[in-house]
Amino acid sequence: MESLISCPLGFPCLGLLTLLQFVTLSCISSSEALIAPSLVPRVKSSYNFGRTFLGLDKCNACIGTSICKKFFKEEIRFDNWLASHLKLPPDYFSTYPANYSDDTKSWRPVEISRLISKYQNELSDRRICASASGSKNCSIERVLRKTERVQKWLKAKRLTPDLVQGLPSPMLRCPSQRLLDRIVRRYAEVADAGSVFMDHFTERDKLRLLYTLSINTHPILLQIFPGAEGWPLPRYLGSCGRFLVSTSTQPLEEFYNSPADQAADLAFQLLGIMDSLRNNDLNYFFYFTRIDAGTFGIFDNGHLFIRDASTVGVIDKQQGSLNLDRQEEYKDIFSCLVLDCRYPFPSCNTVKEKQNLVMVCQQLLPRLLKGKFPQLIQAEIDSALVLCGNPLLSDQEVISAASKLKGILKPLRTCDPRYAYRYPDCKYSDRY
């Protein structure tokens, strides 16, 4: 049965978005767009306003996803920042604090992240409707289903490079088949069939995956390179469309004024992450197209992770990547949902090994390490930062400068309970 929803695949209509009490998102449903009552999970009375306001009785694309199930079980509860005294509309925030439970007994803090801004949200909706010469209240899912790309996806048995050609994410700029197979095998919103083929995907599963890949690949990276396997990413807890739930972290910018030993520890971790993105057991090279203070976050135990992976590209050093550098020749509405697609995508051939280090040493580490250490040590740190942040130097020269900087920082770290991610192991081993 075809859905008559007019939100982007129903994605903004997550139960978790009851926090957006004051702002109508892009989920504008036609009056006759109703789901049979039997298909709508029962909502507890405390969330009835969410059904009414967000149209959860009208939008059904997210029904059945992990995060929607969590909402209906009341296993996601929002902090009291919605209180009126804050005087801020909910769309002011890019992330929202919440509490998450697996059993409604023990709770832990999480973040609800907006994968694209409200402006981009509205812009992409207008572009979808305009592509079909429809009104702003058009049925977006219906429009997208008629596109050539979606028709190819619905017929496809396997996710292949031609299916993602022209999508704006740097992760998909030059994908290998090995990377695409990993996406299918580890996509958390379908039952794990242990196969690289998409036979177990419903049409809506395929549409949801395509839409997420087009909007923001951050939740996909969290699923296919999980923190539990040692990757520097927070735990994925669920997503649908434009919103994501993940483990709570504090952004790096909140630590710019931290004491010297903590700054040394965070800088050491950051350089370590850059090493792991370049050299890892799976032979993928991860590179940033852009870095800012919100890109990285710190857990309560002091461990630093990548907080926003939306600007991360992936190059397969083992299998090699299909060169899609001419992909600007193939563009459709999915290429233009969040970007101005008039401009060509940068070539994967322009990515250098030093790219991550240069950005980190230019933009983040000087603000974290400036003026915090004894004069002679500070001079060594500043000198190494100048070298590793110099884009005119060779890859090896930048990498060597970063390695020297790590060597300077390592003995400046302390071993105490504040750094629970490596304590008490650091008392017994220099490795920590």
Coordinates of C-alpha atoms in Angstrom, one line a residue:
M1 CA 0.0 0.0 0.0
E2 CA 1.5 3.3 -1.0
S3 CA 2.1 5.8 1.7
L4 CA 0.5 9.3 1.3
I5 CA 2.9 11.0 3.6
S6 CA 4.3 14.3 2.7
C7 CA 7.3 14.3 4.9
P8 CA 10.7 13.1 3.6
L9 CA 10.0 9.4 3.7
G10 CA 8.4 10.1 7.0
F11 CA 11.8 10.5 8.5
P12 CA 11.3 13.6 10.6
C13 CA 8.3 12.0 12.1
L14 CA 10.3 10.1 14.7
G15 CA 8.6 9.5 18.0
L16 CA 11.7 10.8 19.6
L17 CA 11.0 14.2 18.1
T18 CA 8.2 15.0 20.5
L19 CA 10.6 17.6 21.8
L20 CA 9.9 19.7 18.7
Q21 CA 6.6 20.7 20.3
F22 CA 6.7 24.3 19.0
V23 CA 8.0 23.9 15.5
T24 CA 6.3 22.2 12.6
L25 CA 8.9 20.2 10.7
S26 CA 8.6 19.2 7.2
C27 CA 5.9 16.6 8.0
I28 CA 2.9 18.3 6.4
S29 CA 0.4 15.6 5.7
S30 CA -2.7 15.8 3.5
S31 CA -5.9 15.5 5.4
E32 CA -6.7 12.1 3.9
A33 CA -3.2 10.7 4.6
L34 CA -4.0 8.2 7.4
I35 CA -2.7 4.9 8.5
A36 CA -5.0 2.2 9.5
P37 CA -5.3 2.2 13.3
S38 CA -3.9 -1.3 13.6
L39 CA -0.6 -0.1 12.1
V40 CA -0.1 2.7 14.7
P41 CA 1.6 1.6 17.9
R42 CA -0.2 2.6 21.0
V43 CA 1.3 5.8 22.5
K44 CA 1.2 6.4 26.2
S45 CA -0.8 9.4 27.3
S46 CA 2.2 11.4 28.3
Y47 CA 3.2 11.5 24.6
N48 CA -0.3 12.1 23.1
F49 CA 0.7 15.6 22.1
G50 CA 3.5 14.1 20.1
R51 CA 1.1 12.1 18.0
T52 CA -1.1 15.1 17.4
F53 CA 1.6 17.6 16.7
L54 CA 4.0 15.5 14.7
G55 CA 1.4 13.4 12.9
L56 CA 2.6 10.1 14.1
D57 CA -0.8 8.7 13.2
K58 CA -0.2 9.9 9.6
C59 CA 3.5 9.3 8.9
N60 CA 4.6 5.7 9.0
A61 CA 8.0 5.4 7.3
C62 CA 9.8 5.3 10.6
I63 CA 7.4 2.8 12.3
G64 CA 9.4 -0.3 13.0
T65 CA 12.8 1.3 13.1
S66 CA 14.9 0.8 16.3
I67 CA 14.5 4.4 17.5
C68 CA 10.8 4.5 16.9
K69 CA 10.4 1.4 19.0
K70 CA 12.4 3.0 21.8
F71 CA 10.1 6.0 21.8
F72 CA 7.0 3.9 22.0
K73 CA 8.5 2.0 24.9
E74 CA 9.3 5.3 26.6
E75 CA 12.9 4.3 26.7
I76 CA 14.0 7.8 25.5
R77 CA 13.1 10.7 27.7
F78 CA 14.1 14.3 27.2
D79 CA 15.8 16.5 29.8
N80 CA 13.9 19.6 31.0
W81 CA 15.6 22.0 28.5
L82 CA 12.2 22.4 26.9
A83 CA 11.1 24.4 29.9
S84 CA 9.6 27.7 28.9
H85 CA 12.1 29.7 30.9
L86 CA 14.8 28.9 28.3
K87 CA 13.0 31.2 25.8
L88 CA 14.6 29.3 22.9
P89 CA 12.7 27.5 20.1
P90 CA 13.7 23.9 19.8
D91 CA 15.1 24.4 16.3
Y92 CA 17.8 26.7 17.9
F93 CA 19.8 23.6 18.9
S94 CA 21.8 21.2 16.7
T95 CA 21.8 18.6 19.5
Y96 CA 19.3 17.8 22.3
P97 CA 20.1 16.2 25.6
A98 CA 18.1 13.1 26.5
N99 CA 18.2 10.0 28.6
Y100 CA 18.2 6.5 27.1
S101 CA 17.4 3.1 28.6
D102 CA 17.5 -0.5 27.5
D103 CA 15.2 -1.7 30.2
T104 CA 13.5 1.5 31.6
K105 CA 15.4 0.9 34.9
S106 CA 18.9 2.1 34.2
W107 CA 19.4 5.4 32.2
R108 CA 22.4 7.1 30.6
P109 CA 22.7 10.4 28.8
V110 CA 22.5 10.5 25.1
E111 CA 22.4 13.2 22.3
I112 CA 19.7 13.7 19.7
S113 CA 21.5 15.2 16.8
R114 CA 20.1 17.1 13.9
L115 CA 21.9 15.8 10.9
I116 CA 21.1 18.8 8.8
S117 CA 19.9 22.3 9.8
K118 CA 16.3 23.4 9.8
Y119 CA 17.1 25.6 6.8
Q120 CA 18.6 22.6 4.9
N121 CA 15.6 20.6 6.0
E122 CA 13.2 23.0 4.4
L123 CA 15.4 23.6 1.4
S124 CA 15.6 19.9 0.6
D125 CA 11.9 19.5 0.9
R126 CA 11.3 22.4 -1.5
R127 CA 13.8 21.0 -4.0
I128 CA 12.1 17.6 -3.9
C129 CA 8.7 19.1 -4.6
A130 CA 10.1 21.5 -7.2
S131 CA 11.7 18.6 -9.1
A132 CA 8.2 17.3 -9.7
S133 CA 6.6 20.7 -10.2
G134 CA 4.6 20.0 -7.1
S135 CA 3.5 22.3 -4.3
K136 CA 5.4 22.6 -1.0
N137 CA 2.9 20.2 0.6
C138 CA 3.5 17.5 -2.0
S139 CA 4.0 13.9 -1.1
I140 CA 7.7 13.7 -1.0
E141 CA 8.0 9.9 -0.8
R142 CA 5.7 9.6 -3.8
V143 CA 8.0 12.1 -5.7
L144 CA 11.1 10.3 -4.8
R145 CA 9.7 6.8 -5.7
K146 CA 9.3 8.0 -9.3
T147 CA 12.9 9.0 -9.8
E148 CA 15.2 6.9 -12.0
R149 CA 17.6 6.4 -9.1
V150 CA 15.0 4.9 -6.7
Q151 CA 13.7 2.7 -9.5
K152 CA 17.2 1.3 -9.9
W153 CA 17.6 0.8 -6.2
L154 CA 14.3 -1.0 -5.9
K155 CA 15.4 -3.5 -8.6
A156 CA 19.0 -3.9 -7.3
K157 CA 20.1 -7.1 -5.6
R158 CA 23.4 -5.6 -4.4
L159 CA 24.6 -2.1 -3.5
T160 CA 27.0 -1.2 -6.3
P161 CA 29.0 2.0 -7.0
D162 CA 26.6 3.1 -9.8
L163 CA 23.7 3.3 -7.3
V164 CA 25.5 5.9 -5.2
Q165 CA 27.1 7.8 -8.1
G166 CA 26.5 11.6 -7.7
L167 CA 25.5 11.5 -4.0
P168 CA 27.2 14.4 -2.1
S169 CA 28.8 12.6 0.8
P170 CA 32.6 12.4 0.8
M171 CA 32.2 8.8 2.1
L172 CA 30.8 7.8 -1.3
R173 CA 33.0 10.0 -3.5
C174 CA 35.1 7.0 -4.6
P175 CA 33.6 3.9 -3.0
S176 CA 34.9 0.4 -3.3
Q177 CA 32.6 -2.6 -3.6
R178 CA 34.1 -3.8 -0.3
L179 CA 32.9 -0.6 1.5
L180 CA 29.4 -0.8 -0.1
D181 CA 29.0 -4.5 1.0
R182 CA 30.0 -3.5 4.5
I183 CA 27.2 -0.9 4.5
V184 CA 24.6 -3.5 3.6
R185 CA 25.8 -6.2 6.0
R186 CA 25.9 -3.8 8.9
Y187 CA 22.9 -1.6 8.3
A188 CA 21.2 -1.8 11.7
E189 CA 17.7 -0.9 10.6
V190 CA 17.1 -4.3 8.9
A191 CA 17.4 -7.8 10.2
D192 CA 21.0 -9.0 9.8
A193 CA 21.0 -11.5 7.0
G194 CA 24.8 -11.9 7.0
S195 CA 24.7 -11.2 3.3
V196 CA 26.0 -8.6 0.9
F197 CA 22.8 -8.9 -1.1
M198 CA 19.7 -6.8 -0.3
D199 CA 17.1 -9.5 -0.7
H200 CA 16.0 -9.0 2.9
F201 CA 15.5 -5.2 2.4
T202 CA 11.9 -4.0 1.8
E203 CA 11.3 -1.2 -0.6
R204 CA 11.0 1.2 2.3
D205 CA 14.3 -0.1 3.8
K206 CA 16.1 0.7 0.5
L207 CA 14.4 4.1 0.3
R208 CA 15.4 4.9 3.9
L209 CA 19.0 3.9 3.4
L210 CA 19.3 5.9 0.1
Y211 CA 17.8 8.9 1.8
T212 CA 20.2 8.7 4.8
L213 CA 23.2 8.3 2.4
S214 CA 22.1 11.4 0.6
I215 CA 21.5 13.6 3.7
N216 CA 24.3 12.6 6.0
T217 CA 26.4 9.5 6.3
H218 CA 27.4 10.0 9.9
P219 CA 24.9 7.4 11.3
I220 CA 26.0 4.9 8.6
L221 CA 29.7 5.3 9.6
L222 CA 28.7 4.7 13.3
Q223 CA 27.1 1.4 12.2
I224 CA 29.8 0.0 9.9
F225 CA 32.8 1.1 12.0
P226 CA 31.5 0.7 15.6
G227 CA 33.3 2.0 18.6
A228 CA 32.9 -1.5 20.2
E229 CA 35.5 -2.7 17.6
G230 CA 38.0 0.0 18.5
W231 CA 37.0 2.7 16.0
P232 CA 37.0 6.2 17.4
L233 CA 33.3 6.8 17.1
P234 CA 30.4 6.9 19.7
R235 CA 27.9 4.1 20.0
Y236 CA 25.1 4.1 17.5
L237 CA 21.7 3.9 19.2
G238 CA 19.3 4.6 16.4
S239 CA 18.4 7.0 13.6
C240 CA 15.8 7.8 11.0
G241 CA 16.2 10.3 8.2
R242 CA 17.5 13.6 9.6
F243 CA 17.9 12.7 13.3
L244 CA 20.3 10.5 15.2
V245 CA 20.6 9.2 18.7
S246 CA 24.1 8.5 20.0
T247 CA 26.1 8.4 23.2
S248 CA 26.6 11.8 24.8
T249 CA 29.9 13.6 24.5
Q250 CA 31.2 17.1 25.3
P251 CA 32.6 19.0 22.3
L252 CA 36.3 19.6 22.2
E253 CA 35.8 23.4 22.2
E254 CA 34.6 23.1 25.8
F255 CA 38.2 22.0 26.8
Y256 CA 40.2 24.8 25.2
N257 CA 40.7 26.3 28.7
S258 CA 41.5 22.9 30.3
P259 CA 44.7 22.5 32.5
A260 CA 48.0 21.5 30.9
D261 CA 47.9 17.8 31.7
Q262 CA 44.3 17.4 30.3
A263 CA 45.2 19.4 27.2
A264 CA 48.2 17.2 26.6
D265 CA 46.1 14.1 27.0
L266 CA 43.4 15.3 24.6
A267 CA 46.0 16.4 22.0
F268 CA 47.8 13.1 22.3
Q269 CA 44.5 11.2 21.8
L270 CA 43.6 13.4 18.8
L271 CA 46.9 12.7 17.1
G272 CA 46.4 9.0 17.8
I273 CA 43.1 9.1 16.1
M274 CA 44.7 10.7 13.1
D275 CA 47.2 7.8 13.0
S276 CA 44.4 5.2 13.2
L277 CA 42.5 6.8 10.4
R278 CA 45.5 6.5 8.2
N279 CA 46.7 3.1 9.3
N280 CA 44.3 0.4 10.5
D281 CA 43.7 -3.4 10.1
L282 CA 41.0 -3.0 7.5
N283 CA 43.2 -0.9 5.2
Y284 CA 40.8 2.0 4.9
F285 CA 42.1 5.6 4.8
F286 CA 39.6 8.0 6.4
Y287 CA 40.1 11.6 5.6
F288 CA 38.3 14.8 6.7
T289 CA 37.1 17.3 4.2
R290 CA 36.5 19.8 7.0
I291 CA 37.3 20.0 10.7
D292 CA 36.0 22.2 13.5
A293 CA 35.8 22.2 17.2
G294 CA 32.5 20.3 17.1
T295 CA 34.0 17.5 15.1
F296 CA 35.4 15.8 18.2
G297 CA 33.9 15.1 21.6
I298 CA 35.0 13.7 24.9
F299 CA 33.2 11.1 27.0
D300 CA 32.8 11.3 30.8
N301 CA 35.8 8.9 31.2
G302 CA 38.1 11.3 29.3
H303 CA 38.1 9.4 26.1
L304 CA 38.1 11.4 22.9
F305 CA 36.0 10.4 19.8
I306 CA 34.9 11.7 16.5
R307 CA 31.6 13.4 17.3
D308 CA 30.6 14.3 13.8
A309 CA 31.7 12.1 11.0
S310 CA 29.6 13.7 8.3
T311 CA 32.7 15.2 6.6
V312 CA 34.7 11.9 6.6
G313 CA 35.6 10.4 3.3
V314 CA 36.8 6.8 2.9
I315 CA 39.4 5.4 0.5
D316 CA 39.9 1.7 0.3
K317 CA 43.6 1.0 0.2
Q318 CA 43.2 -2.8 0.0
Q319 CA 40.7 -3.2 -2.9
G320 CA 41.0 0.2 -4.5
S321 CA 38.2 2.5 -5.2
L322 CA 36.2 2.9 -8.3
N323 CA 37.1 6.3 -9.6
L324 CA 33.9 8.3 -9.7
D325 CA 35.6 11.6 -10.0
R326 CA 33.5 12.4 -13.0
Q327 CA 30.3 11.8 -11.0
E328 CA 29.4 15.5 -11.3
E329 CA 28.2 14.4 -14.8
Y330 CA 25.5 12.4 -13.1
K331 CA 23.3 14.3 -10.7
D332 CA 19.8 14.1 -9.7
I333 CA 17.6 15.4 -6.8
F334 CA 19.5 13.1 -4.3
S335 CA 22.7 15.0 -5.3
C336 CA 21.2 18.3 -4.3
L337 CA 19.3 17.7 -1.0
V338 CA 21.8 19.5 1.2
L339 CA 24.3 21.0 -1.2
D340 CA 24.4 23.4 -4.1
C341 CA 25.1 20.8 -6.7
R342 CA 26.1 23.3 -9.4
Y343 CA 29.7 22.9 -8.2
P344 CA 31.8 19.8 -9.1
F345 CA 32.9 17.4 -6.3
P346 CA 36.6 17.5 -5.4
S347 CA 38.6 14.7 -6.9
C348 CA 39.6 11.8 -4.6
N349 CA 43.0 12.0 -6.3
T350 CA 43.6 15.3 -4.5
V351 CA 43.4 13.7 -1.0
K352 CA 46.8 13.5 0.6
E353 CA 47.9 11.4 3.7
K354 CA 48.8 14.6 5.5
Q355 CA 45.4 16.2 5.0
N356 CA 43.9 15.3 8.4
L357 CA 47.1 16.3 10.3
V358 CA 47.4 19.6 8.6
M359 CA 43.8 20.6 9.5
V360 CA 44.2 19.4 13.1
C361 CA 47.5 21.2 13.6
Q362 CA 46.3 24.4 12.1
Q363 CA 42.8 24.7 13.5
L364 CA 42.5 22.7 16.8
L365 CA 45.7 22.0 18.5
P366 CA 47.0 25.6 18.8
R367 CA 43.8 26.6 20.6
L368 CA 44.1 23.6 22.9
L369 CA 47.9 23.8 23.7
K370 CA 48.7 27.5 23.5
G371 CA 50.6 29.0 26.5
K372 CA 50.0 26.1 28.9
F373 CA 53.4 24.6 29.4
P374 CA 56.9 25.7 30.7
Q375 CA 58.7 28.0 28.2
L376 CA 61.1 25.4 26.7
I377 CA 58.5 22.7 26.3
Q378 CA 56.0 25.3 24.9
A379 CA 58.6 26.3 22.3
E380 CA 59.0 22.7 21.2
I381 CA 55.3 22.2 21.0
D382 CA 54.8 25.4 19.0
S383 CA 57.6 24.5 16.6
A384 CA 56.2 21.0 16.0
L385 CA 52.7 22.5 15.4
V386 CA 54.1 24.9 12.8
L387 CA 55.6 22.0 10.9
C388 CA 52.7 19.6 11.0
G389 CA 50.3 22.3 10.0
N390 CA 52.3 23.4 7.0
P391 CA 50.4 22.2 3.8
L392 CA 53.5 22.9 1.7
L393 CA 55.5 20.2 3.3
S394 CA 55.5 16.6 2.0
D395 CA 53.3 13.9 3.6
Q396 CA 56.2 12.4 5.4
E397 CA 57.5 15.7 6.8
V398 CA 54.1 16.5 8.2
I399 CA 53.7 12.9 9.6
S400 CA 57.1 13.1 11.2
A401 CA 56.3 16.5 12.8
A402 CA 53.1 15.0 14.3
S403 CA 55.0 12.0 15.6
K404 CA 57.5 14.3 17.3
L405 CA 54.6 16.3 18.8
K406 CA 53.1 13.1 20.2
G407 CA 56.5 12.2 21.8
I408 CA 56.6 15.6 23.5
L409 CA 53.0 15.3 24.8
K410 CA 53.1 11.8 26.1
P411 CA 55.1 12.5 29.3
L412 CA 53.1 15.6 30.0
R413 CA 50.0 13.5 30.7
T414 CA 49.2 12.4 34.2
C415 CA 47.8 9.1 35.4
D416 CA 44.9 9.6 37.7
P417 CA 41.2 8.7 38.0
R418 CA 40.1 11.7 35.8
Y419 CA 41.3 9.6 32.9
A420 CA 39.2 6.6 33.6
Y421 CA 39.5 5.3 30.0
R422 CA 43.2 4.4 30.8
Y423 CA 43.3 4.3 34.6
P424 CA 44.5 2.3 36.5
D425 CA 46.2 0.6 33.5
C426 CA 48.5 3.7 33.1
K427 CA 50.0 2.9 36.6
Y428 CA 51.4 -0.3 35.3
S429 CA 52.2 0.2 31.6
D430 CA 53.7 3.0 29.5
R431 CA 51.4 2.0 26.8
Y432 CA 48.6 4.0 28.5

